[in-house]
């Protein structure tokens, strides 16, 4: 295997953060459907809460695209030749957002679902439900930050 | 806030209550009725039988308005706003109150008609579905006997075998005939013909095996004819419902009238309820409540005109005083953020004026794209211009306008105008390298610099929070608490920062180190000052251990960088995809579509993120340092109208 293969595996692994988002958004969606069943007017508000666990997938996508740009996959210039060490370095960059993204997405989905329940019972308390879900997101943001800082400071 | 106590004569009660509502500045508090023997002194709450009746009328009016909205094709506007109306005009409109009531009853009648028609239709529908499986059975459905035989229709669950049933019937009576008319997923539909003397016995046997009789006494035609008839009747009823619905829709013009009536009823009801809450003696009434100091003069004038006796007092230590936030025009919109958390305690600090500028700043750094800032600013400005919004919604929208302006600022600083759109477009279509350069620097090129700046802002923010805590403690006479709990941390964190900044020079580094150590020593010695014995020692170490809390608080501001980068990178990705298909007309069209969809998506998702995480930085990191919440919102007795906004 050359370094290029490892870099591409890294790009793919970063995109896996979407798994967490998909599950999280799914969990929140189930709760939202229950609440909207009782009061259809709450659709728009539940949608906001349901969207919250969706960000991990986006963070994963960001890292994937940045890896693409970094290794020259996008832009028509052709892929750079990477050594084994460089390829593994790129791969390492993808790990934080992938692993934290998956688990935090699921956990945030659960928190968002609880927030949606809260919205169902006390409409005026929606803001607090959003904040609870956002507490989880902090760790996905940190993981993104670590991935980004690693990638930006690669030095090749 | 001042506590106002009023005693007035019964004769002035009506006038007093109505003027109190016009004033709209007093929150009435309930008092326990005082026990007294002589009925002159006994203060008992009055009664309000009228209020319940008014409640009924209000819900009627609401139902009528709902019906009008439901049946009319007129779309309700994006934001609901109250109509402005002069009080005098409103009163003259309400001269026609009787007509409005008539209109309301007319609509409610139509609504009742629709309900009845729908009920009928539902009944026909269920008849239809019970008849449909018998379509193949051509005899009249209500035929139950001939001269010598009985006809019985019935169903069995499809789990029961038809052949078993047939055998069972034949065993019970030689003459019994069991035929299958139809079957579907759940049931089999059977016809049983028996010789009259045997009927009871056969039915008994079959019932034990799950046979249920299905009788249709009200159908004198066969199933197919009944289905045709029911279909027609249902269609007729549906048409009828639509016709009545149209009648309601034609009356949409009456909506304004009924809304006026609704609001008038609300005000009457509230006045009645208040009258019930007043404490009465035989000839006087009494009430107490909270009133903001600015409204005292207006209140005095009003109370004098009603010839009441009154008294203004300062709140005492034990009172739960309601809270009304008061801020200048720039800060007021940010109150919605404070209210979302919880109002400050009456004796605490209103944090809004302190965090408002940070809020706008953080939001701008997280969204960090001037193009998105322009969209946000223009959109909110248009909404504010077009709709006369009130209350929390108005505050929110106005707050987002300020945040949008801040986003333009930070976007320009970091060079984000829809990401790198200018560079992408000019290189793809015009083969030039024109681009908008950042005023300060591009965070994608040098993220570490922005990370340090973000954490620095975080330190300022947290220090401000601790400063507020210290000022609150000093104001309450606990000067040394402020020194031990707040200033000591200033020394520790400030010392660390000096150490980092001055790491080149050994004097500077050592100065920082000594400041930090001094801070730690204060914490170690005073952390357990409330405790006794060994707890004192442990308390000091626990206080020092809080350093981890401060570190995580400060690191939390790294999200300013991360979310800012996220916006920038996604915007760049959109631009890259949009320009992939190259120049020319075709490329331009594809680019335009990708740009509009991609950037709108990015704006929506990141504006939500920026809002949520900016709020979080206030709630957790900032409020955590000093905020005392739990205040009850000030809720004065006022014209609580829903559709009309009365002006004097």
mmCIF file of C-alpha atoms in Angstrom, chain B residues 47-348:
data_model
loop_
_atom_site.group_PDB
_atom_site.id
_atom_site.type_symbol
_atom_site.label_atom_id
_atom_site.label_comp_id
_atom_site.label_asym_id
_atom_site.label_seq_id
_atom_site.Cartn_x
_atom_site.Cartn_y
_atom_site.Cartn_z
ATOM 1 C CA UNK B 47 -67.516 36.436 43.799
ATOM 2 C CA UNK B 48 -67.380 36.467 40.030
ATOM 3 C CA UNK B 49 -70.158 34.458 38.428
ATOM 4 C CA UNK B 50 -69.937 36.651 35.331
ATOM 5 C CA UNK B 51 -66.377 35.532 34.574
ATOM 6 C CA UNK B 52 -67.340 31.936 33.818
ATOM 7 C CA UNK B 53 -70.033 33.084 31.414
ATOM 8 C CA UNK B 54 -67.555 35.389 29.660
ATOM 9 C CA UNK B 55 -65.077 32.534 29.415
ATOM 10 C CA UNK B 56 -67.680 30.537 27.533
ATOM 11 C CA UNK B 57 -68.257 33.413 25.122
ATOM 12 C CA UNK B 58 -64.531 33.837 24.573
ATOM 13 C CA UNK B 59 -64.106 30.211 23.630
ATOM 14 C CA UNK B 60 -67.101 30.574 21.267
ATOM 15 C CA UNK B 61 -65.429 33.536 19.605
ATOM 16 C CA UNK B 62 -62.182 31.594 19.303
ATOM 17 C CA UNK B 63 -64.022 28.668 17.738
ATOM 18 C CA UNK B 64 -65.690 31.003 15.232
ATOM 19 C CA UNK B 65 -62.366 32.594 14.288
ATOM 20 C CA UNK B 66 -60.794 29.165 13.915
ATOM 21 C CA UNK B 67 -63.661 28.067 11.655
ATOM 22 C CA UNK B 68 -63.209 31.148 9.472
ATOM 23 C CA UNK B 69 -59.495 30.519 9.164
ATOM 24 C CA UNK B 70 -60.007 26.845 8.429
ATOM 25 C CA UNK B 71 -62.521 27.260 5.611
ATOM 26 C CA UNK B 72 -61.180 30.369 3.979
ATOM 27 C CA UNK B 73 -58.536 30.127 1.257
ATOM 28 C CA UNK B 74 -56.937 33.336 2.577
ATOM 29 C CA UNK B 75 -53.436 32.486 3.795
ATOM 30 C CA UNK B 76 -52.356 33.785 7.154
ATOM 31 C CA UNK B 77 -49.248 35.986 7.018
ATOM 32 C CA UNK B 78 -45.795 34.737 7.982
ATOM 33 C CA UNK B 79 -45.788 36.666 11.232
ATOM 34 C CA UNK B 80 -48.897 37.397 13.221
ATOM 35 C CA UNK B 81 -49.240 41.019 14.226
ATOM 36 C CA UNK B 82 -51.924 42.858 16.180
ATOM 37 C CA UNK B 83 -53.931 45.601 14.498
ATOM 38 C CA UNK B 84 -53.307 49.002 15.982
ATOM 39 C CA UNK B 85 -56.440 50.837 16.965
ATOM 40 C CA UNK B 86 -57.181 53.919 18.993
ATOM 41 C CA UNK B 87 -59.046 53.169 22.180
ATOM 42 C CA UNK B 88 -61.800 55.648 21.287
ATOM 43 C CA UNK B 89 -62.201 54.099 17.825
ATOM 44 C CA UNK B 90 -62.355 50.667 19.390
ATOM 45 C CA UNK B 91 -65.113 51.776 21.723
ATOM 46 C CA UNK B 92 -67.141 53.215 18.848
ATOM 47 C CA UNK B 93 -66.695 50.025 16.828
ATOM 48 C CA UNK B 94 -67.971 48.050 19.784
ATOM 49 C CA UNK B 95 -71.264 49.921 19.664
ATOM 50 C CA UNK B 96 -72.103 47.186 17.159
ATOM 51 C CA UNK B 97 -71.349 44.489 19.682
ATOM 52 C CA UNK B 98 -74.793 42.931 19.315
ATOM 53 C CA UNK B 99 -74.294 42.552 15.558
ATOM 54 C CA UNK B 100 -70.901 40.991 16.098
ATOM 55 C CA UNK B 101 -72.390 38.489 18.503
ATOM 56 C CA UNK B 102 -75.015 37.676 15.898
ATOM 57 C CA UNK B 103 -72.358 37.136 13.262
ATOM 58 C CA UNK B 104 -70.435 34.909 15.618
ATOM 59 C CA UNK B 105 -73.497 32.801 16.372
ATOM 60 C CA UNK B 106 -74.226 32.529 12.659
ATOM 61 C CA UNK B 107 -70.792 31.094 12.025
ATOM 62 C CA UNK B 108 -71.051 28.749 14.990
ATOM 63 C CA UNK B 109 -74.386 27.493 13.626
ATOM 64 C CA UNK B 110 -72.789 26.733 10.285
ATOM 65 C CA UNK B 111 -69.953 25.016 12.084
ATOM 66 C CA UNK B 112 -72.445 22.895 14.009
ATOM 67 C CA UNK B 113 -74.173 21.996 10.717
ATOM 68 C CA UNK B 114 -70.871 20.798 9.328
ATOM 69 C CA UNK B 115 -70.261 18.746 12.425
ATOM 70 C CA UNK B 116 -73.650 17.059 12.126
ATOM 71 C CA UNK B 117 -73.217 16.408 8.418
ATOM 72 C CA UNK B 118 -69.817 14.904 9.050
ATOM 73 C CA UNK B 119 -71.267 12.694 11.738
ATOM 74 C CA UNK B 120 -73.930 11.433 9.333
ATOM 75 C CA UNK B 121 -71.326 10.846 6.693
ATOM 76 C CA UNK B 122 -69.164 8.852 9.082
ATOM 77 C CA UNK B 123 -72.111 6.681 9.957
ATOM 78 C CA UNK B 124 -72.834 6.011 6.272
ATOM 79 C CA UNK B 125 -69.179 5.311 5.708
ATOM 80 C CA UNK B 126 -69.100 2.649 8.398
ATOM 81 C CA UNK B 127 -72.346 1.147 7.026
ATOM 82 C CA UNK B 128 -70.730 1.022 3.643
ATOM 83 C CA UNK B 129 -67.678 -0.776 4.899
ATOM 84 C CA UNK B 130 -69.776 -3.325 6.755
ATOM 85 C CA UNK B 131 -71.951 -4.023 3.697
ATOM 86 C CA UNK B 132 -69.195 -4.172 1.084
ATOM 87 C CA UNK B 133 -67.972 -7.749 1.852
ATOM 88 C CA UNK B 134 -71.494 -9.067 1.173
ATOM 89 C CA UNK B 135 -71.525 -7.789 -2.401
ATOM 90 C CA UNK B 136 -71.803 -11.323 -3.817
ATOM 91 C CA UNK B 137 -74.920 -12.063 -1.740
ATOM 92 C CA UNK B 138 -77.881 -11.131 -3.931
ATOM 93 C CA UNK B 139 -80.847 -11.531 -1.539
ATOM 94 C CA UNK B 140 -82.097 -8.524 0.446
ATOM 95 C CA UNK B 141 -79.901 -8.068 3.483
ATOM 96 C CA UNK B 142 -82.755 -7.882 5.984
ATOM 97 C CA UNK B 143 -84.267 -11.213 4.846
ATOM 98 C CA UNK B 144 -84.165 -13.492 7.896
ATOM 99 C CA UNK B 145 -86.688 -16.212 7.134
ATOM 100 C CA UNK B 146 -88.900 -18.014 4.682
ATOM 101 C CA UNK B 147 -91.912 -20.003 5.779
ATOM 102 C CA UNK B 148 -89.902 -22.957 7.064
ATOM 103 C CA UNK B 149 -86.319 -21.805 7.185
ATOM 104 C CA UNK B 150 -84.184 -19.190 8.884
ATOM 105 C CA UNK B 151 -81.515 -17.196 7.047
ATOM 106 C CA UNK B 152 -78.571 -16.062 9.173
ATOM 107 C CA UNK B 153 -75.582 -14.029 7.972
ATOM 108 C CA UNK B 154 -72.402 -14.259 9.990
ATOM 109 C CA UNK B 155 -68.644 -14.015 9.973
ATOM 110 C CA UNK B 156 -65.857 -16.208 11.272
ATOM 111 C CA UNK B 157 -62.193 -15.329 11.684
ATOM 112 C CA UNK B 158 -60.185 -16.576 8.738
ATOM 113 C CA UNK B 159 -58.137 -18.702 11.149
ATOM 114 C CA UNK B 160 -61.177 -20.982 11.502
ATOM 115 C CA UNK B 161 -61.507 -23.443 8.671
ATOM 116 C CA UNK B 162 -64.708 -23.242 6.635
ATOM 117 C CA UNK B 163 -64.877 -27.004 6.093
ATOM 118 C CA UNK B 164 -64.789 -27.663 9.857
ATOM 119 C CA UNK B 165 -67.675 -25.279 10.280
ATOM 120 C CA UNK B 166 -69.628 -27.025 7.549
ATOM 121 C CA UNK B 167 -69.081 -30.400 9.170
ATOM 122 C CA UNK B 168 -70.089 -28.999 12.554
ATOM 123 C CA UNK B 169 -73.278 -27.545 11.089
ATOM 124 C CA UNK B 170 -74.148 -30.787 9.347
ATOM 125 C CA UNK B 171 -73.608 -32.760 12.559
ATOM 126 C CA UNK B 172 -75.906 -30.421 14.478
ATOM 127 C CA UNK B 173 -78.688 -30.654 11.926
ATOM 128 C CA UNK B 174 -79.049 -32.647 8.738
ATOM 129 C CA UNK B 175 -80.849 -29.851 7.005
ATOM 130 C CA UNK B 176 -78.456 -27.033 7.819
ATOM 131 C CA UNK B 177 -76.749 -25.400 4.837
ATOM 132 C CA UNK B 178 -73.651 -23.284 5.324
ATOM 133 C CA UNK B 179 -72.347 -21.319 2.364
ATOM 134 C CA UNK B 180 -69.362 -19.091 1.909
ATOM 135 C CA UNK B 181 -70.267 -15.703 0.434
ATOM 136 C CA UNK B 182 -66.880 -14.034 0.539
ATOM 137 C CA UNK B 183 -63.576 -14.005 2.354
ATOM 138 C CA UNK B 184 -60.769 -11.532 2.947
ATOM 139 C CA UNK B 185 -57.573 -11.430 4.958
ATOM 140 C CA UNK B 186 -59.264 -11.390 8.348
ATOM 141 C CA UNK B 187 -62.713 -12.936 7.988
ATOM 142 C CA UNK B 188 -64.881 -15.368 6.086
ATOM 143 C CA UNK B 189 -68.443 -14.219 5.366
ATOM 144 C CA UNK B 190 -71.013 -16.998 5.638
ATOM 145 C CA UNK B 191 -74.689 -17.634 4.996
ATOM 146 C CA UNK B 192 -76.463 -20.173 7.190
ATOM 147 C CA UNK B 193 -79.838 -21.613 6.166
ATOM 148 C CA UNK B 194 -81.550 -23.809 8.731
ATOM 149 C CA UNK B 195 -84.913 -25.535 9.257
ATOM 150 C CA UNK B 196 -86.704 -23.416 11.820
ATOM 151 C CA UNK B 197 -86.867 -25.912 14.711
ATOM 152 C CA UNK B 198 -83.121 -26.568 14.419
ATOM 153 C CA UNK B 199 -81.955 -22.961 14.131
ATOM 154 C CA UNK B 200 -81.167 -22.345 17.781
ATOM 155 C CA UNK B 201 -79.135 -25.510 18.147
ATOM 156 C CA UNK B 202 -77.074 -25.027 15.003
ATOM 157 C CA UNK B 203 -76.305 -21.413 15.834
ATOM 158 C CA UNK B 204 -75.236 -22.444 19.318
ATOM 159 C CA UNK B 205 -72.776 -25.005 17.929
ATOM 160 C CA UNK B 206 -71.358 -22.577 15.372
ATOM 161 C CA UNK B 207 -71.046 -19.714 17.874
ATOM 162 C CA UNK B 208 -68.844 -21.862 20.034
ATOM 163 C CA UNK B 209 -66.477 -22.126 17.077
ATOM 164 C CA UNK B 210 -66.300 -18.376 16.516
ATOM 165 C CA UNK B 211 -69.337 -17.663 14.371
ATOM 166 C CA UNK B 212 -70.652 -14.094 14.898
ATOM 167 C CA UNK B 213 -74.069 -13.116 13.593
ATOM 168 C CA UNK B 214 -74.089 -10.045 11.351
ATOM 169 C CA UNK B 215 -77.605 -8.608 11.117
ATOM 170 C CA UNK B 216 -78.681 -5.841 8.783
ATOM 171 C CA UNK B 217 -82.257 -5.063 9.829
ATOM 172 C CA UNK B 218 -82.273 -1.602 8.256
ATOM 173 C CA UNK B 219 -81.358 -2.706 4.732
ATOM 174 C CA UNK B 220 -84.252 -3.877 2.605
ATOM 175 C CA UNK B 221 -82.186 -4.103 -0.583
ATOM 176 C CA UNK B 222 -79.365 -6.445 -1.519
ATOM 177 C CA UNK B 223 -75.759 -5.542 -0.768
ATOM 178 C CA UNK B 224 -74.911 -4.194 -4.192
ATOM 179 C CA UNK B 225 -77.890 -1.853 -4.271
ATOM 180 C CA UNK B 226 -77.142 -0.731 -0.725
ATOM 181 C CA UNK B 227 -73.579 0.103 -1.715
ATOM 182 C CA UNK B 228 -74.741 2.207 -4.643
ATOM 183 C CA UNK B 229 -77.230 4.029 -2.430
ATOM 184 C CA UNK B 230 -74.660 4.669 0.316
ATOM 185 C CA UNK B 231 -72.105 5.881 -2.195
ATOM 186 C CA UNK B 232 -74.573 8.409 -3.516
ATOM 187 C CA UNK B 233 -75.601 9.541 -0.075
ATOM 188 C CA UNK B 234 -72.002 10.006 0.997
ATOM 189 C CA UNK B 235 -71.272 12.022 -2.118
ATOM 190 C CA UNK B 236 -74.304 14.195 -1.436
ATOM 191 C CA UNK B 237 -73.247 14.761 2.152
ATOM 192 C CA UNK B 238 -69.716 15.624 1.090
ATOM 193 C CA UNK B 239 -71.095 18.164 -1.317
ATOM 194 C CA UNK B 240 -73.309 19.541 1.401
ATOM 195 C CA UNK B 241 -70.330 19.904 3.747
ATOM 196 C CA UNK B 242 -68.424 21.748 1.065
ATOM 197 C CA UNK B 243 -71.377 24.023 0.448
ATOM 198 C CA UNK B 244 -71.652 24.968 4.109
ATOM 199 C CA UNK B 245 -67.868 25.378 4.262
ATOM 200 C CA UNK B 246 -68.117 27.783 1.367
ATOM 201 C CA UNK B 247 -70.796 29.706 3.249
ATOM 202 C CA UNK B 248 -68.387 30.082 6.156
ATOM 203 C CA UNK B 249 -65.604 31.136 3.803
ATOM 204 C CA UNK B 250 -67.913 33.799 2.319
ATOM 205 C CA UNK B 251 -68.188 35.323 5.759
ATOM 206 C CA UNK B 252 -64.436 35.770 6.091
ATOM 207 C CA UNK B 253 -64.980 39.532 6.131
ATOM 208 C CA UNK B 254 -66.611 39.157 9.531
ATOM 209 C CA UNK B 255 -63.375 37.899 11.047
ATOM 210 C CA UNK B 256 -62.282 41.385 12.072
ATOM 211 C CA UNK B 257 -65.609 41.982 13.827
ATOM 212 C CA UNK B 258 -65.380 38.769 15.783
ATOM 213 C CA UNK B 259 -61.775 39.456 16.682
ATOM 214 C CA UNK B 260 -62.810 42.819 18.096
ATOM 215 C CA UNK B 261 -65.557 41.120 20.037
ATOM 216 C CA UNK B 262 -63.119 38.494 21.293
ATOM 217 C CA UNK B 263 -60.724 41.104 22.632
ATOM 218 C CA UNK B 264 -63.499 43.090 24.252
ATOM 219 C CA UNK B 265 -64.701 39.920 25.983
ATOM 220 C CA UNK B 266 -61.153 39.168 27.156
ATOM 221 C CA UNK B 267 -60.906 42.591 28.773
ATOM 222 C CA UNK B 268 -64.315 42.264 30.398
ATOM 223 C CA UNK B 269 -63.425 38.829 31.670
ATOM 224 C CA UNK B 270 -60.121 39.972 33.134
ATOM 225 C CA UNK B 271 -61.854 42.844 34.901
ATOM 226 C CA UNK B 272 -64.437 40.467 36.344
ATOM 227 C CA UNK B 273 -61.730 38.080 37.506
ATOM 228 C CA UNK B 274 -59.876 40.917 39.197
ATOM 229 C CA UNK B 275 -63.038 42.089 40.919
ATOM 230 C CA UNK B 276 -63.332 38.581 42.299
ATOM 231 C CA UNK B 277 -59.810 38.709 43.632
ATOM 232 C CA UNK B 278 -60.311 41.946 45.561
ATOM 233 C CA UNK B 279 -60.867 41.725 49.280
ATOM 234 C CA UNK B 280 -64.095 43.314 50.358
ATOM 235 C CA UNK B 281 -65.721 44.687 53.436
ATOM 236 C CA UNK B 282 -69.321 45.751 53.214
ATOM 237 C CA UNK B 283 -68.549 49.134 51.660
ATOM 238 C CA UNK B 284 -64.901 49.097 50.674
ATOM 239 C CA UNK B 285 -62.439 47.021 48.696
ATOM 240 C CA UNK B 286 -58.756 46.508 49.138
ATOM 241 C CA UNK B 287 -55.899 45.347 46.924
ATOM 242 C CA UNK B 288 -52.108 45.193 46.929
ATOM 243 C CA UNK B 289 -49.631 44.753 44.128
ATOM 244 C CA UNK B 290 -46.267 45.565 42.605
ATOM 245 C CA UNK B 291 -45.697 48.602 40.445
ATOM 246 C CA UNK B 292 -42.512 49.812 38.677
ATOM 247 C CA UNK B 293 -41.203 53.063 40.110
ATOM 248 C CA UNK B 294 -41.492 54.884 36.774
ATOM 249 C CA UNK B 295 -45.248 54.337 36.777
ATOM 250 C CA UNK B 296 -45.855 55.762 40.255
ATOM 251 C CA UNK B 297 -46.887 59.219 39.075
ATOM 252 C CA UNK B 298 -49.405 57.951 36.567
ATOM 253 C CA UNK B 299 -50.767 55.596 39.227
ATOM 254 C CA UNK B 300 -51.124 58.377 41.777
ATOM 255 C CA UNK B 301 -53.117 60.479 39.336
ATOM 256 C CA UNK B 302 -55.390 57.578 38.552
ATOM 257 C CA UNK B 303 -55.894 56.629 42.212
ATOM 258 C CA UNK B 304 -56.697 60.224 43.143
ATOM 259 C CA UNK B 305 -59.342 60.390 40.443
ATOM 260 C CA UNK B 306 -61.008 57.311 41.963
ATOM 261 C CA UNK B 307 -60.795 58.784 45.457
ATOM 262 C CA UNK B 308 -58.873 55.847 46.802
ATOM 263 C CA UNK B 309 -56.598 55.753 49.810
ATOM 264 C CA UNK B 310 -53.192 54.380 48.855
ATOM 265 C CA UNK B 311 -49.692 53.707 50.131
ATOM 266 C CA UNK B 312 -46.385 53.057 48.338
ATOM 267 C CA UNK B 313 -43.808 50.952 50.176
ATOM 268 C CA UNK B 314 -40.343 49.587 49.395
ATOM 269 C CA UNK B 315 -40.122 45.801 49.188
ATOM 270 C CA UNK B 316 -38.848 44.075 52.314
ATOM 271 C CA UNK B 317 -36.174 41.363 52.459
ATOM 272 C CA UNK B 318 -38.620 38.440 52.413
ATOM 273 C CA UNK B 319 -40.792 39.627 49.528
ATOM 274 C CA UNK B 320 -40.738 37.806 46.197
ATOM 275 C CA UNK B 321 -40.709 40.803 43.925
ATOM 276 C CA UNK B 322 -41.526 40.305 40.228
ATOM 277 C CA UNK B 323 -38.769 41.201 37.766
ATOM 278 C CA UNK B 324 -38.968 43.573 34.815
ATOM 279 C CA UNK B 325 -35.816 44.011 32.752
ATOM 280 C CA UNK B 326 -34.944 47.520 31.707
ATOM 281 C CA UNK B 327 -32.213 48.284 29.211
ATOM 282 C CA UNK B 328 -31.252 50.691 26.461
ATOM 283 C CA UNK B 329 -32.273 50.259 22.828
ATOM 284 C CA UNK B 330 -29.202 48.259 21.778
ATOM 285 C CA UNK B 331 -29.292 45.846 24.696
ATOM 286 C CA UNK B 332 -33.050 45.246 24.917
ATOM 287 C CA UNK B 333 -33.218 42.699 22.034
ATOM 288 C CA UNK B 334 -30.725 40.482 23.844
ATOM 289 C CA UNK B 335 -33.139 40.177 26.768
ATOM 290 C CA UNK B 336 -34.754 37.318 24.866
ATOM 291 C CA UNK B 337 -31.569 35.311 25.490
ATOM 292 C CA UNK B 338 -31.716 36.054 29.208
ATOM 293 C CA UNK B 339 -35.416 35.231 29.321
ATOM 294 C CA UNK B 340 -34.806 31.919 27.577
ATOM 295 C CA UNK B 341 -32.477 30.930 30.434
ATOM 296 C CA UNK B 342 -34.416 32.370 33.346
ATOM 297 C CA UNK B 343 -34.962 35.882 34.624
ATOM 298 C CA UNK B 344 -32.474 37.227 37.184
ATOM 299 C CA UNK B 345 -33.364 37.254 40.835
ATOM 300 C CA UNK B 346 -34.757 40.627 41.931
ATOM 301 C CA UNK B 347 -31.688 41.241 44.074
ATOM 302 C CA UNK B 348 -29.260 39.921 41.439
#
